[in-house]
């Protein structure tokens, strides 16, 4: 098998691994992402999650809701399960989806898939709480935002 077929097969496999995610973005592995142990540093995965989270928020209009109401998301907690090490050069696909939507919070699930390996490199989650930035307090999730999230998750 030549390198171009391997790359294509890995990219296709990575896409298939993320087929259940409402949002998928692509990002490069940069040389500077690696650490002294010659693999991508653990902190980079949290940046991948952040990139996907912000892209997701943009797609569902979270930032517009925040500008209009002062109520927006705040990350309460996050975690990551590392599956395989990543190295330069590679490109990753990063998936994000929302679940367990409640009155004042929801959970985001993330996955990072290597196009070089065609495997999941990491999975994680984030607890997103809605916060009134003007008052400095937790707030209910605006109903219209909850509906946009549900619609996005259903592919609408």
CSV table of C-alpha atoms in Angstrom, one decimal:
chain,number,residue,atom,x,y,z
A,1,UNK,CA,0.0,0.0,0.0
A,2,UNK,CA,1.4,3.4,-0.9
A,3,UNK,CA,1.5,6.4,1.5
A,4,UNK,CA,-1.4,8.3,-0.3
A,5,UNK,CA,-3.7,5.3,0.1
A,6,UNK,CA,-2.8,4.9,3.7
A,7,UNK,CA,-3.5,8.5,4.4
A,8,UNK,CA,-6.8,8.4,2.5
A,9,UNK,CA,-7.8,5.2,4.3
A,10,UNK,CA,-6.9,6.7,7.7
A,11,UNK,CA,-8.8,9.9,6.9
A,12,UNK,CA,-11.9,7.9,5.9
A,13,UNK,CA,-11.6,5.8,9.0
A,14,UNK,CA,-11.3,8.9,11.2
A,15,UNK,CA,-14.4,10.4,9.6
A,16,UNK,CA,-16.4,7.2,10.2
A,17,UNK,CA,-15.3,7.2,13.9
A,18,UNK,CA,-16.9,10.6,14.3
A,19,UNK,CA,-20.1,9.9,12.4
A,20,UNK,CA,-22.2,10.3,15.5
A,21,UNK,CA,-20.9,13.8,16.3
A,22,UNK,CA,-23.1,16.8,15.4
A,23,UNK,CA,-20.0,18.9,14.6
A,24,UNK,CA,-16.7,17.8,13.2
A,25,UNK,CA,-13.8,20.1,12.5
A,26,UNK,CA,-10.2,19.5,11.2
A,27,UNK,CA,-7.0,20.7,12.7
A,28,UNK,CA,-3.3,20.1,12.0
A,29,UNK,CA,-0.8,18.7,14.4
A,30,UNK,CA,2.0,21.3,14.6
A,31,UNK,CA,5.6,20.5,15.4
A,32,UNK,CA,5.4,22.7,18.4
A,33,UNK,CA,2.5,20.6,19.8
A,34,UNK,CA,4.9,17.9,20.7
A,35,UNK,CA,6.8,17.8,24.0
A,36,UNK,CA,10.1,16.3,25.2
A,37,UNK,CA,8.5,12.8,25.1
A,38,UNK,CA,8.1,13.2,21.3
A,39,UNK,CA,4.3,13.1,21.2
A,40,UNK,CA,1.6,15.7,21.4
A,41,UNK,CA,1.4,17.2,24.9
A,42,UNK,CA,-1.7,16.4,26.9
A,43,UNK,CA,-2.7,20.1,27.1
A,44,UNK,CA,-3.1,20.3,23.3
A,45,UNK,CA,-6.1,17.9,23.5
A,46,UNK,CA,-7.9,20.4,25.7
A,47,UNK,CA,-7.2,23.0,23.1
A,48,UNK,CA,-8.7,20.7,20.5
A,49,UNK,CA,-11.8,20.3,22.7
A,50,UNK,CA,-12.0,24.1,23.1
A,51,UNK,CA,-11.8,24.7,19.3
A,52,UNK,CA,-14.6,22.2,18.8
A,53,UNK,CA,-16.7,23.7,21.6
A,54,UNK,CA,-16.4,27.3,20.3
A,55,UNK,CA,-17.2,26.1,16.7
A,56,UNK,CA,-20.2,24.3,18.1
A,57,UNK,CA,-21.3,27.4,20.0
A,58,UNK,CA,-21.0,29.5,16.9
A,59,UNK,CA,-23.1,27.0,14.9
A,60,UNK,CA,-26.0,27.1,17.4
A,61,UNK,CA,-25.9,30.8,18.0
A,62,UNK,CA,-24.6,30.7,21.6
A,63,UNK,CA,-22.5,33.8,21.2
A,64,UNK,CA,-25.5,35.9,19.8
A,65,UNK,CA,-27.6,34.8,22.7
A,66,UNK,CA,-24.8,35.8,25.1
A,67,UNK,CA,-24.5,39.3,23.5
A,68,UNK,CA,-28.3,39.8,23.7
A,69,UNK,CA,-29.0,38.5,27.2
A,70,UNK,CA,-25.6,38.4,29.0
A,71,UNK,CA,-26.2,34.6,29.5
A,72,UNK,CA,-23.7,32.3,28.1
A,73,UNK,CA,-21.8,29.1,28.6
A,74,UNK,CA,-19.0,28.6,31.1
A,75,UNK,CA,-16.9,25.4,31.4
A,76,UNK,CA,-17.5,23.9,34.9
A,77,UNK,CA,-15.3,20.8,34.4
A,78,UNK,CA,-13.6,18.8,31.7
A,79,UNK,CA,-11.8,15.4,31.3
A,80,UNK,CA,-9.9,13.5,28.7
A,81,UNK,CA,-9.1,9.8,28.1
A,82,UNK,CA,-6.0,9.4,25.9
A,83,UNK,CA,-6.1,6.4,23.5
A,84,UNK,CA,-3.1,6.7,21.3
A,85,UNK,CA,-0.2,9.2,21.1
A,86,UNK,CA,-0.2,11.7,18.3
A,87,UNK,CA,2.9,13.0,16.5
A,88,UNK,CA,3.8,15.5,13.9
A,89,UNK,CA,2.9,15.3,11.0
A,90,UNK,CA,-0.8,14.4,11.2
A,91,UNK,CA,-4.2,16.0,10.9
A,92,UNK,CA,-7.0,15.3,13.3
A,93,UNK,CA,-10.7,15.4,13.1
A,94,UNK,CA,-12.4,16.7,16.3
A,95,UNK,CA,-16.0,15.9,17.0
A,96,UNK,CA,-18.4,17.6,19.5
A,97,UNK,CA,-21.9,16.8,20.5
A,98,UNK,CA,-24.2,17.8,23.3
A,99,UNK,CA,-26.3,15.6,25.5
A,100,UNK,CA,-28.1,15.6,28.9
A,101,UNK,CA,-29.5,19.1,28.4
A,102,UNK,CA,-30.9,20.3,31.7
A,103,UNK,CA,-32.3,23.5,33.1
A,104,UNK,CA,-29.0,25.2,33.6
A,105,UNK,CA,-26.4,22.9,32.1
A,106,UNK,CA,-25.5,20.3,29.4
A,107,UNK,CA,-22.7,17.9,28.7
A,108,UNK,CA,-20.5,18.1,25.7
A,109,UNK,CA,-18.7,15.0,24.4
A,110,UNK,CA,-15.6,15.2,22.3
A,111,UNK,CA,-13.5,12.9,20.3
A,112,UNK,CA,-10.2,13.4,18.5
A,113,UNK,CA,-9.4,11.0,15.6
A,114,UNK,CA,-6.0,10.8,13.8
A,115,UNK,CA,-6.2,10.8,10.0
A,116,UNK,CA,-2.7,9.2,9.9
A,117,UNK,CA,-3.7,6.2,12.1
A,118,UNK,CA,-7.5,6.1,11.4
A,119,UNK,CA,-8.0,5.7,15.1
A,120,UNK,CA,-9.4,7.6,18.1
A,121,UNK,CA,-6.6,9.4,19.8
A,122,UNK,CA,-8.7,10.8,22.7
A,123,UNK,CA,-12.2,11.2,24.1
A,124,UNK,CA,-13.4,13.6,26.6
A,125,UNK,CA,-16.3,15.6,28.0
A,126,UNK,CA,-17.1,19.0,29.4
A,127,UNK,CA,-19.8,20.1,31.8
A,128,UNK,CA,-21.2,23.4,30.4
A,129,UNK,CA,-23.1,25.6,32.9
A,130,UNK,CA,-25.1,28.6,31.8
A,131,UNK,CA,-23.9,31.8,33.5
A,132,UNK,CA,-25.2,35.3,33.7
A,133,UNK,CA,-22.1,37.3,33.0
A,134,UNK,CA,-23.7,40.6,34.0
A,135,UNK,CA,-24.9,39.4,37.4
A,136,UNK,CA,-22.0,37.0,38.0
A,137,UNK,CA,-24.4,34.1,38.8
A,138,UNK,CA,-25.5,30.8,37.4
A,139,UNK,CA,-28.6,31.1,35.2
A,140,UNK,CA,-31.2,29.0,33.4
A,141,UNK,CA,-30.3,27.8,29.9
A,142,UNK,CA,-32.3,30.1,27.6
A,143,UNK,CA,-35.1,28.0,26.0
A,144,UNK,CA,-34.4,29.1,22.5
A,145,UNK,CA,-30.8,28.1,22.8
A,146,UNK,CA,-31.7,24.7,24.2
A,147,UNK,CA,-34.0,24.2,21.2
A,148,UNK,CA,-31.3,25.2,18.8
A,149,UNK,CA,-28.9,22.7,20.4
A,150,UNK,CA,-31.5,20.0,20.2
A,151,UNK,CA,-32.2,20.8,16.5
A,152,UNK,CA,-28.5,20.9,15.7
A,153,UNK,CA,-28.0,17.5,17.3
A,154,UNK,CA,-30.8,16.1,15.1
A,155,UNK,CA,-29.1,17.5,12.0
A,156,UNK,CA,-31.5,20.4,11.4
